[in-house]
Short mmCIF file of C-alpha atoms and ligand atoms in Angstrom, two decimals:
data_model
loop_
_atom_site.label_atom_id
_atom_site.label_comp_id
_atom_site.label_asym_id
_atom_site.label_seq_id
_atom_site.Cartn_x
_atom_site.Cartn_y
_atom_site.Cartn_z
CA UNK O 1 -1.31 3.44 -19.67
CA UNK O 2 -4.67 3.88 -17.73
CA UNK O 3 -6.08 6.97 -16.41
CA UNK O 4 -4.89 7.46 -12.53
CA UNK O 5 -4.39 9.96 -9.61
CA UNK O 6 -1.68 9.44 -7.90
CA UNK O 7 -1.33 11.57 -4.38
CA UNK O 8 0.64 10.44 -1.71
CA UNK O 9 1.41 13.20 1.00
CA UNK O 10 2.91 11.33 3.84
CA UNK O 11 6.58 13.14 4.87
CA UNK O 12 9.47 10.21 4.98
CA UNK O 13 12.55 10.66 6.94
CA UNK O 14 14.91 8.57 6.51
CA UNK O 15 18.34 7.78 7.93
CA UNK O 16 20.19 6.51 10.87
CA UNK O 17 19.67 8.90 14.21
CA UNK O 18 16.08 10.46 12.65
CA UNK O 19 13.74 9.46 15.28
CA UNK O 20 15.53 12.52 17.48
CA UNK O 21 13.42 14.25 14.50
CA UNK O 22 10.04 13.71 16.29
CA UNK O 23 10.62 16.21 18.24
CA UNK O 24 10.01 18.51 14.99
CA UNK O 25 7.65 15.96 13.30
CA UNK O 26 5.09 16.08 16.29
CA UNK O 27 2.62 18.88 16.88
CA UNK O 28 4.24 20.94 20.15
CA UNK O 29 1.22 20.73 21.93
CA UNK O 30 0.03 18.11 21.10
CA UNK O 31 -0.95 15.12 23.53
CA UNK O 32 0.46 11.73 21.70
CA UNK O 33 -1.09 7.82 22.43
CA UNK O 34 1.64 5.93 21.22
CA UNK O 35 1.19 2.67 20.62
CA UNK O 36 3.27 -0.86 20.34
CA UNK O 37 3.01 -4.13 19.58
CA UNK O 38 3.98 -6.71 22.21
CA UNK O 39 8.33 -6.47 23.96
CA UNK O 40 10.05 -5.56 21.36
CA UNK O 41 10.21 -1.10 21.07
CA UNK O 42 10.99 -1.62 24.26
CA UNK O 43 13.66 -3.87 24.81
CA UNK O 44 15.14 -2.94 21.33
CA UNK O 45 15.57 0.87 23.15
CA UNK O 46 13.46 2.42 20.51
CA UNK O 47 10.40 3.30 23.28
CA UNK O 48 13.11 4.98 24.91
CA UNK O 49 14.62 6.85 21.75
CA UNK O 50 10.61 8.05 20.87
CA UNK O 51 9.92 9.18 24.52
CA UNK O 52 13.10 10.97 24.79
CA UNK O 53 12.03 12.77 21.44
CA UNK O 54 8.61 13.79 22.03
CA UNK O 55 10.11 16.04 25.25
CA UNK O 56 8.13 17.68 27.28
CA UNK O 57 5.01 16.32 25.47
CA UNK O 58 2.21 14.85 27.41
CA UNK O 59 2.10 11.18 26.35
CA UNK O 60 1.30 7.58 27.36
CA UNK O 61 1.63 4.23 25.59
CA UNK O 62 -0.41 1.51 24.88
CA UNK O 63 0.72 -1.59 24.77
CA UNK O 64 -0.43 -4.88 23.53
CA UNK O 65 -1.27 -4.81 19.29
CA UNK O 66 -1.13 -8.42 18.02
CA UNK O 67 0.96 -9.67 14.79
CA UNK O 68 -2.10 -9.60 12.26
CA UNK O 69 -3.85 -6.87 14.71
CA UNK O 70 -7.30 -7.32 16.38
CA UNK O 71 -10.78 -4.81 15.77
CA UNK O 72 -11.21 -6.08 19.59
CA UNK O 73 -7.59 -4.79 20.72
CA UNK O 74 -8.02 -2.04 18.50
CA UNK O 75 -10.87 -1.19 20.52
CA UNK O 76 -9.33 -0.68 23.55
CA UNK O 77 -7.27 1.71 22.53
CA UNK O 78 -9.79 3.31 20.95
CA UNK O 79 -11.43 3.39 24.32
CA UNK O 80 -8.25 4.99 25.95
CA UNK O 81 -8.12 7.83 24.06
CA UNK O 82 -11.53 9.00 23.72
CA UNK O 83 -11.40 8.99 27.76
CA UNK O 84 -7.65 10.24 27.70
CA UNK O 85 -8.77 13.18 25.47
CA UNK O 86 -5.45 12.14 23.19
CA UNK O 87 -5.47 14.19 20.39
CA UNK O 88 -2.00 12.81 18.43
CA UNK O 89 -1.32 9.10 17.67
CA UNK O 90 1.73 7.14 16.91
CA UNK O 91 2.36 3.93 16.08
CA UNK O 92 5.78 2.48 16.45
CA UNK O 93 6.06 -1.01 15.24
CA UNK O 94 5.72 -3.15 11.70
CA UNK O 95 2.46 -3.52 9.87
CA UNK O 96 0.64 -4.78 12.39
CA UNK O 97 1.01 -1.73 14.80
CA UNK O 98 0.75 0.89 11.79
CA UNK O 99 -2.46 -0.95 10.58
CA UNK O 100 -3.52 -0.43 13.95
CA UNK O 101 -3.41 2.57 14.21
CA UNK O 102 -5.00 3.47 10.82
CA UNK O 103 -8.04 1.11 11.71
CA UNK O 104 -8.00 3.53 15.03
CA UNK O 105 -7.66 6.76 14.30
CA UNK O 106 -10.61 6.18 11.69
CA UNK O 107 -13.02 4.46 14.73
CA UNK O 108 -12.22 7.10 17.19
CA UNK O 109 -14.51 9.73 14.97
CA UNK O 110 -16.62 7.04 13.53
CA UNK O 111 -20.43 7.97 13.43
CA UNK O 112 -21.60 4.59 11.69
CA UNK O 113 -22.00 2.46 14.89
CA UNK O 114 -19.74 -0.17 15.43
CA UNK O 115 -16.49 0.59 13.42
CA UNK O 116 -16.86 -3.02 12.71
CA UNK O 117 -18.36 -1.55 9.30
CA UNK O 118 -15.21 0.15 8.53
CA UNK O 119 -13.74 -3.17 7.39
CA UNK O 120 -16.87 -4.27 6.24
CA UNK O 121 -17.68 -1.39 3.60
CA UNK O 122 -13.48 -1.75 2.74
CA UNK O 123 -13.21 2.20 4.02
CA UNK O 124 -15.56 4.06 1.92
CA UNK O 125 -17.60 4.59 5.12
CA UNK O 126 -14.24 6.59 6.49
CA UNK O 127 -14.76 10.42 6.75
CA UNK O 128 -12.41 11.92 8.46
CA UNK O 129 -9.26 10.11 10.89
CA UNK O 130 -7.20 12.01 14.02
CA UNK O 131 -4.06 12.47 12.54
CA UNK O 132 -1.11 9.71 13.85
CA UNK O 133 2.86 9.25 12.65
CA UNK O 134 4.82 5.86 12.61
CA UNK O 135 8.11 5.19 13.30
CA UNK O 136 8.91 1.67 11.51
CA UNK O 137 10.61 -0.99 12.74
CA UNK O 138 9.93 -3.84 10.32
CA UNK O 139 10.08 -3.43 6.35
CA UNK O 140 8.02 -5.78 4.96
CA UNK O 141 4.16 -4.25 4.34
CA UNK O 142 4.39 -0.58 3.40
CA UNK O 143 1.54 0.30 5.94
CA UNK O 144 4.65 3.93 6.43
CA UNK O 145 3.70 5.40 3.54
CA UNK O 146 -0.37 4.25 2.12
CA UNK O 147 -3.58 4.46 3.49
CA UNK O 148 -4.51 0.94 3.86
CA UNK O 149 -4.57 -1.56 6.75
CA UNK O 150 -5.61 -5.14 7.36
CA UNK O 151 -7.40 -6.09 10.42
CA UNK O 152 -8.98 -9.16 12.05
CA UNK O 153 -12.28 -9.40 13.70
CA UNK O 154 -11.37 -12.25 15.97
CA UNK O 155 -14.95 -13.48 16.99
CA UNK O 156 -15.85 -13.69 13.67
CA UNK O 157 -12.66 -14.87 11.98
CA UNK O 158 -12.54 -12.65 9.83
CA UNK O 159 -9.63 -10.67 8.46
CA UNK O 160 -10.49 -7.97 6.20
CA UNK O 161 -8.60 -4.59 3.98
CA UNK O 162 -10.16 -0.72 4.02
CA UNK O 163 -8.31 2.01 2.67
CA UNK O 164 -9.24 5.60 3.13
CA UNK O 165 -7.57 9.36 1.62
CA UNK O 166 -7.73 9.91 5.65
CA UNK O 167 -5.53 7.59 7.07
CA UNK O 168 -2.43 8.12 5.07
CA UNK O 169 0.03 8.65 8.16
CA UNK O 170 1.15 12.00 8.49
CA UNK O 171 5.21 10.93 8.62
CA UNK O 172 6.73 7.85 8.59
CA UNK O 173 10.45 7.53 10.40
CA UNK O 174 12.64 4.87 8.54
CA UNK O 175 15.36 4.39 10.34
CA UNK O 176 17.38 1.71 8.68
CA UNK O 177 19.44 0.49 12.50
CA UNK O 178 16.38 -0.70 13.79
CA UNK O 179 16.13 -3.57 11.91
CA UNK O 180 19.11 -4.23 13.38
CA UNK O 181 16.80 -6.76 15.82
CA UNK O 182 14.85 -8.34 13.70
CA UNK O 183 15.02 -12.12 13.71
CA UNK O 184 15.71 -14.01 10.43
CA UNK O 185 12.50 -15.46 9.80
CA UNK O 186 10.85 -11.45 9.51
CA UNK O 187 13.33 -10.13 7.55
CA UNK O 188 12.73 -12.88 5.47
CA UNK O 189 8.46 -12.32 5.63
CA UNK O 190 9.97 -8.84 4.85
CA UNK O 191 11.58 -9.42 1.24
CA UNK O 192 8.90 -11.80 0.57
CA UNK O 193 5.83 -9.55 1.26
CA UNK O 194 7.51 -6.44 -0.39
CA UNK O 195 7.96 -9.14 -4.11
CA UNK O 196 4.68 -9.82 -3.79
CA UNK O 197 3.37 -6.35 -3.61
CA UNK O 198 5.20 -5.27 -6.20
CA UNK O 199 3.83 -8.80 -8.68
CA UNK O 200 0.84 -8.06 -7.31
CA UNK O 201 1.04 -4.83 -9.52
CA UNK O 202 2.89 -5.62 -12.00
CA UNK O 203 2.04 -9.06 -13.52
CA UNK O 204 -0.96 -8.70 -14.87
CA UNK O 205 -1.35 -7.34 -18.41
CA UNK O 206 0.55 -4.96 -20.42
CA UNK O 207 -0.53 -1.54 -20.52
CA UNK O 208 2.39 0.41 -22.19
CA UNK O 209 3.37 1.72 -18.84
CA UNK O 210 6.88 1.46 -19.37
CA UNK O 211 7.68 3.47 -16.07
CA UNK O 212 6.03 2.03 -13.71
CA UNK O 213 7.13 -1.00 -15.08
CA UNK O 214 11.68 -1.20 -14.94
CA UNK O 215 10.38 0.75 -11.19
CA UNK O 216 8.52 -2.90 -10.50
CA UNK O 217 11.61 -4.39 -11.99
CA UNK O 218 14.35 -2.50 -10.15
CA UNK O 219 12.66 -3.22 -6.42
CA UNK O 220 12.08 -6.94 -7.79
CA UNK O 221 16.05 -7.39 -8.84
CA UNK O 222 17.60 -4.96 -5.00
CA UNK O 223 15.22 -7.59 -3.14
CA UNK O 224 16.76 -10.57 -5.21
CA UNK O 225 20.35 -9.12 -4.70
CA UNK O 226 19.50 -8.50 -0.91
CA UNK O 227 17.33 -10.65 0.38
CA UNK O 228 19.80 -13.14 0.88
CA UNK O 229 22.34 -11.49 1.86
CA UNK O 230 20.68 -10.61 4.58
CA UNK O 231 20.48 -13.94 5.84
CA UNK O 232 23.99 -14.96 6.14
CA UNK O 233 25.95 -10.93 7.00
CA UNK O 234 26.49 -12.64 10.67
CA UNK O 235 26.55 -8.57 11.61
CA UNK O 236 23.55 -6.06 10.25
CA UNK O 237 24.87 -4.00 7.06
CA UNK O 238 23.20 -0.72 7.09
CA UNK O 239 23.31 -0.25 3.07
CA UNK O 240 21.81 -3.62 2.70
CA UNK O 241 19.10 -2.67 5.34
CA UNK O 242 18.21 0.69 3.79
CA UNK O 243 18.00 -0.92 0.65
CA UNK O 244 15.33 -3.67 2.24
CA UNK O 245 13.89 -0.39 3.94
CA UNK O 246 13.27 1.76 1.00
CA UNK O 247 12.40 -0.77 -1.45
CA UNK O 248 9.36 -1.94 0.50
CA UNK O 249 8.34 1.37 1.10
CA UNK O 250 8.65 1.83 -2.78
CA UNK O 251 6.65 -1.53 -3.70
CA UNK O 252 3.29 -0.21 -2.36
CA UNK O 253 2.68 3.64 -1.63
CA UNK O 254 0.79 3.61 -5.22
CA UNK O 255 4.09 4.56 -7.07
CA UNK O 256 4.17 1.22 -9.05
CA UNK O 257 0.35 0.99 -8.86
CA UNK O 258 -0.68 4.38 -10.69
CA UNK O 259 -1.79 3.53 -13.96
CA UNK O 260 -2.09 -0.11 -14.35
CA UNK O 261 -3.93 -2.96 -13.92
CA UNK O 262 -3.94 -4.62 -9.91
CA UNK O 263 -4.19 -8.49 -8.99
CA UNK O 264 -4.10 -8.86 -5.78
CA UNK O 265 -5.81 -12.01 -5.57
CA UNK O 266 -2.74 -13.59 -3.69
CA UNK O 267 -3.57 -11.67 -0.94
CA UNK O 268 -7.09 -12.00 -0.65
CA UNK O 269 -6.77 -15.96 0.07
CA UNK O 270 -3.94 -15.60 2.00
CA UNK O 271 -6.21 -13.30 4.17
CA UNK O 272 -8.02 -16.40 4.91
CA UNK O 273 -5.27 -18.61 5.73
CA UNK O 274 -3.92 -16.62 8.07
CA UNK O 275 -7.08 -15.56 9.34
CA UNK O 276 -8.00 -19.80 9.60
CA UNK O 277 -4.45 -21.40 10.28
CA UNK O 278 -2.54 -17.86 11.76
CA UNK O 279 0.18 -18.31 9.11
CA UNK O 280 2.42 -14.99 8.79
CA UNK O 281 1.38 -12.85 6.37
CA UNK O 282 4.60 -13.62 4.12
CA UNK O 283 4.52 -16.43 4.01
CA UNK O 284 0.41 -17.34 3.56
CA UNK O 285 1.84 -15.38 0.01
CA UNK O 286 4.65 -17.75 -0.55
CA UNK O 287 1.86 -20.53 -0.45
CA UNK O 288 -0.36 -18.71 -3.20
CA UNK O 289 1.39 -17.07 -5.90
CA UNK O 290 3.79 -19.72 -7.48
CA UNK O 291 0.23 -21.89 -7.89
CA UNK O 292 -1.74 -18.48 -8.88
CA UNK O 293 1.20 -17.77 -11.80
CA UNK O 294 0.84 -21.43 -13.02
CA UNK O 295 -3.15 -21.49 -12.95
CA UNK O 296 -3.44 -17.61 -14.71
CA UNK O 297 -0.25 -18.17 -17.27
CA UNK O 298 -2.79 -17.34 -19.87
CA UNK O 299 -4.03 -14.03 -19.42
CA UNK O 300 -0.66 -13.30 -17.73
CA UNK O 301 1.56 -14.53 -20.11
CA UNK O 302 2.86 -11.35 -21.96
CA UNK O 303 3.69 -10.01 -18.33
CA UNK O 304 5.27 -13.38 -17.47
CA UNK O 305 7.60 -13.64 -20.24
CA UNK O 306 8.43 -9.89 -19.55
CA UNK O 307 9.06 -10.82 -16.02
CA UNK O 308 10.83 -14.29 -17.24
CA UNK O 309 13.30 -11.88 -18.81
CA UNK O 310 13.81 -9.42 -17.20
CA UNK O 311 13.81 -10.19 -13.86
CA UNK O 312 15.39 -13.44 -13.88
CA UNK O 313 17.39 -13.19 -17.40
CA UNK O 314 15.67 -16.60 -18.86
CA UNK O 315 15.49 -16.40 -22.48
CA UNK O 316 15.90 -19.78 -24.39
CA UNK O 317 13.13 -22.12 -24.38
CA UNK O 318 9.74 -22.07 -25.42
CA UNK O 319 7.53 -19.74 -24.41
CA UNK O 320 6.03 -22.31 -22.24
CA UNK O 321 9.38 -23.16 -20.67
CA UNK O 322 9.87 -19.92 -20.15
CA UNK O 323 7.45 -19.10 -18.35
CA UNK O 324 7.68 -22.05 -16.23
CA UNK O 325 11.40 -21.38 -15.58
CA UNK O 326 9.92 -18.27 -14.11
CA UNK O 327 7.65 -19.54 -11.41
CA UNK O 328 10.05 -22.27 -10.65
CA UNK O 329 12.58 -19.21 -10.16
CA UNK O 330 10.17 -17.16 -8.42
CA UNK O 331 9.31 -20.46 -5.46
CA UNK O 332 12.71 -21.32 -5.42
CA UNK O 333 13.70 -17.98 -4.26
CA UNK O 334 11.41 -17.88 -1.51
CA UNK O 335 12.34 -21.36 -0.38
CA UNK O 336 15.99 -19.66 -0.05
CA UNK O 337 15.10 -16.71 1.83
CA UNK O 338 13.89 -20.23 4.52
CA UNK O 339 10.23 -19.60 3.24
CA UNK O 340 8.21 -22.27 2.37
CA UNK O 341 5.86 -22.62 -0.68
CA UNK O 342 3.20 -25.26 -0.29
CA UNK O 343 0.40 -25.52 2.23
CA UNK O 344 1.87 -29.09 3.60
CA UNK O 345 4.67 -27.21 4.93
CA UNK O 346 2.36 -26.21 7.27
CA UNK O 347 1.38 -29.37 8.18
CA UNK O 348 -2.06 -28.59 6.70
CA UNK O 349 -3.66 -31.27 3.93
CA UNK O 350 -7.06 -30.47 1.25
CA UNK O 351 -8.51 -30.42 4.38
CA UNK O 352 -8.18 -26.30 5.11
CA UNK O 353 -9.57 -25.93 1.16
CA UNK O 354 -13.18 -26.22 1.52
CA UNK O 355 -13.12 -24.21 4.41
CA UNK O 356 -10.74 -21.25 2.94
CA UNK O 357 -13.48 -21.10 -0.96
CA UNK O 358 -16.02 -20.84 1.96
CA UNK O 359 -14.59 -17.74 3.79
CA UNK O 360 -13.28 -15.82 0.30
CA UNK O 361 -17.13 -16.29 -0.40
CA UNK O 362 -18.61 -15.31 3.42
CA UNK O 363 -15.95 -12.03 2.49
CA UNK O 364 -17.40 -11.27 -0.78
CA UNK O 365 -14.11 -12.71 -2.08
CA UNK O 366 -15.84 -14.48 -6.10
CA UNK O 367 -14.07 -12.45 -8.64
CA UNK O 368 -10.68 -11.65 -7.92
CA UNK O 369 -7.88 -10.95 -10.44
CA UNK O 370 -7.25 -7.66 -12.80
CA UNK O 371 -9.31 -9.81 -14.68
CA UNK O 372 -11.84 -10.53 -12.04
CA UNK O 373 -11.67 -14.26 -13.29
CA UNK O 374 -10.69 -15.38 -9.96
CA UNK O 375 -13.85 -16.87 -8.95
CA UNK O 376 -13.96 -19.49 -6.27
CA UNK O 377 -13.69 -22.20 -8.50
CA UNK O 378 -10.15 -20.97 -9.45
CA UNK O 379 -9.40 -20.41 -6.27
CA UNK O 380 -9.48 -23.74 -5.72
CA UNK O 381 -7.68 -25.07 -8.17
CA UNK O 382 -4.90 -22.78 -7.03
CA UNK O 383 -4.97 -24.14 -3.57
CA UNK O 384 -5.52 -27.50 -4.91
CA UNK O 385 -1.75 -26.82 -6.94
CA UNK O 386 -0.02 -25.78 -3.48
CA UNK O 387 -0.74 -29.06 -1.32
O1 NZQ Y 419 4.89 -7.30 18.37
P1 NZQ Y 419 6.25 -6.89 19.13
O2 NZQ Y 419 6.97 -7.52 19.99
O3 NZQ Y 419 6.72 -5.47 18.47
O4 NZQ Y 419 7.13 -7.71 17.50
C1 NZQ Y 419 6.78 -7.75 16.32
C2 NZQ Y 419 6.06 -8.86 15.62
O5 NZQ Y 419 6.29 -10.30 16.51
C3 NZQ Y 419 8.04 -7.88 15.63
N1 NZQ Y 419 9.18 -6.70 15.38
C4 NZQ Y 419 8.72 -5.86 14.59
N2 NZQ Y 419 10.24 -5.36 14.82
C5 NZQ Y 419 10.57 -5.70 15.27
C6 NZQ Y 419 10.44 -7.14 15.87
N3 NZQ Y 419 11.44 -7.71 16.22
C7 NZQ Y 419 12.44 -6.86 16.95
N4 NZQ Y 419 12.37 -6.59 15.95
C8 NZQ Y 419 12.03 -4.86 15.59
N5 NZQ Y 419 12.39 -3.87 15.35
O6 NZQ Y 419 7.97 -8.59 14.79
C9 NZQ Y 419 6.57 -9.25 14.76
C10 NZQ Y 419 5.62 -8.86 13.61
O7 NZQ Y 419 5.30 -7.41 13.66
P2 NZQ Y 419 4.56 -7.56 12.26
O8 NZQ Y 419 4.04 -6.04 12.43
O9 NZQ Y 419 2.79 -7.90 12.31
O10 NZQ Y 419 4.66 -7.54 10.71
P3 NZQ Y 419 4.56 -7.15 9.43
O11 NZQ Y 419 5.45 -5.53 9.49
O12 NZQ Y 419 4.88 -8.01 8.33
O13 NZQ Y 419 3.27 -6.88 8.94
C11 NZQ Y 419 1.69 -7.67 9.27
C12 NZQ Y 419 0.51 -7.05 8.59
O14 NZQ Y 419 0.56 -6.39 7.89
C13 NZQ Y 419 -0.44 -6.69 7.30
C14 NZQ Y 419 -1.09 -8.27 7.23
O15 NZQ Y 419 -1.64 -8.06 6.66
C15 NZQ Y 419 -0.07 -8.75 8.34
O16 NZQ Y 419 -1.28 -8.21 9.23
N6 NZQ Y 419 -0.61 -6.03 5.84
C16 NZQ Y 419 -0.52 -4.73 5.82
C17 NZQ Y 419 -0.45 -4.14 4.48
C18 NZQ Y 419 -0.48 -2.61 4.08
N7 NZQ Y 419 -1.09 -1.95 5.31
O17 NZQ Y 419 -0.66 -1.65 3.56
C19 NZQ Y 419 -0.16 -4.85 2.93
C20 NZQ Y 419 0.43 -6.15 3.41
O18 NZQ Y 419 0.06 -6.84 2.26
C21 NZQ Y 419 -0.03 -7.03 4.61
O19 NZQ Y 419 -1.51 -7.24 4.05
ZN1 ZN Y 420 1.37 -7.91 1.61
#
């Protein structure tokens, strides 16, 4: 096992009816800016519930954080916070709203000029951030219990991640019933994003991290079990929603990634596909991952065999046959969730590859993966295999 620090300060408040706990969780004297995405929080009644729980506290709402949140919209919220003197932020939404809130919380107090520099330095220059909490409405990203955020600069056509010890939510409310209004394609996105987060931290090379491996396999089994049921259920099933929600949080709250090598190449290539072509985050991962696993089957051999056996129960055939079967089962699982796994499924062809490679180079993504061996030439082969 590798050396590690593990410190996760986010207080999780889980279960039906827990939005009422905001009355205790938000400081009594706080002046609160609630941040939401488009219309969903209002339409589903979650926003009304949040406002009721805030009681007498002074508060206002910033609406309009888009999926794949932008620097431009976030800076409008920064201006409103400075003008209005808000001292506590409350994100109500999915990963996009929570990610934007992290950036906004850091940008308000940033002293290094244009806050876009936070993304350019991947968050290393963040010295402090405003306190914020979250009410999660879409289980997928793990943003509710981690310090990471991904922001798109529309004018520059760049989608970059940052993280900082100062951008963990103080608390996150996870009420599984708030997912009942999600359309099937967002549920599918959530299952696939959480699946790939787990794989990014698990399918690397062995370091005898037995607990992390078993936890990761447990999350993958849970997603494989629950995922198809979420799509076929005629009525939402509370425990399936609860299990998806907790699996997605556990997939990216630092626990399974402690003391193990991490890949993240699928995500970095996927972010470029979203920035250039607007494909949903999880769908970009479904395009890249099967091709990447096949390309990296040598360096990932031992873990791919472990994955084949323990996650998919594949025990017969040569080693290469077992690895091929495991990659195919992964692809089939994504497809069974209604998510296409090839660029052609999104109307894209070979013409996109050079643009993606140029963007990866422009963003310094030239030595990706746990071995730092995924150069632009390797990324090109992965994308060619994903056509
Ligand atoms: O905007 P509204 O109207 O709220 O609608 C949203 C949005 O259109 C809708 N939605 C959310 N909750 C709902 C709902 N609709 C009905 N009922 C509900 N309860 O869902 C749509 C998508 O929401 P979004 O927040 O964009 O989805 P997701 O949670 O998948 O977040 C994706 C973003 O997170 C980033 C991605 O890159 C992408 O920008 N990621 C963040 C990570 C992190 N912070 O650790 C890691 C991930 O790998 C990922 O990169
Ligand atoms: Zn992701």
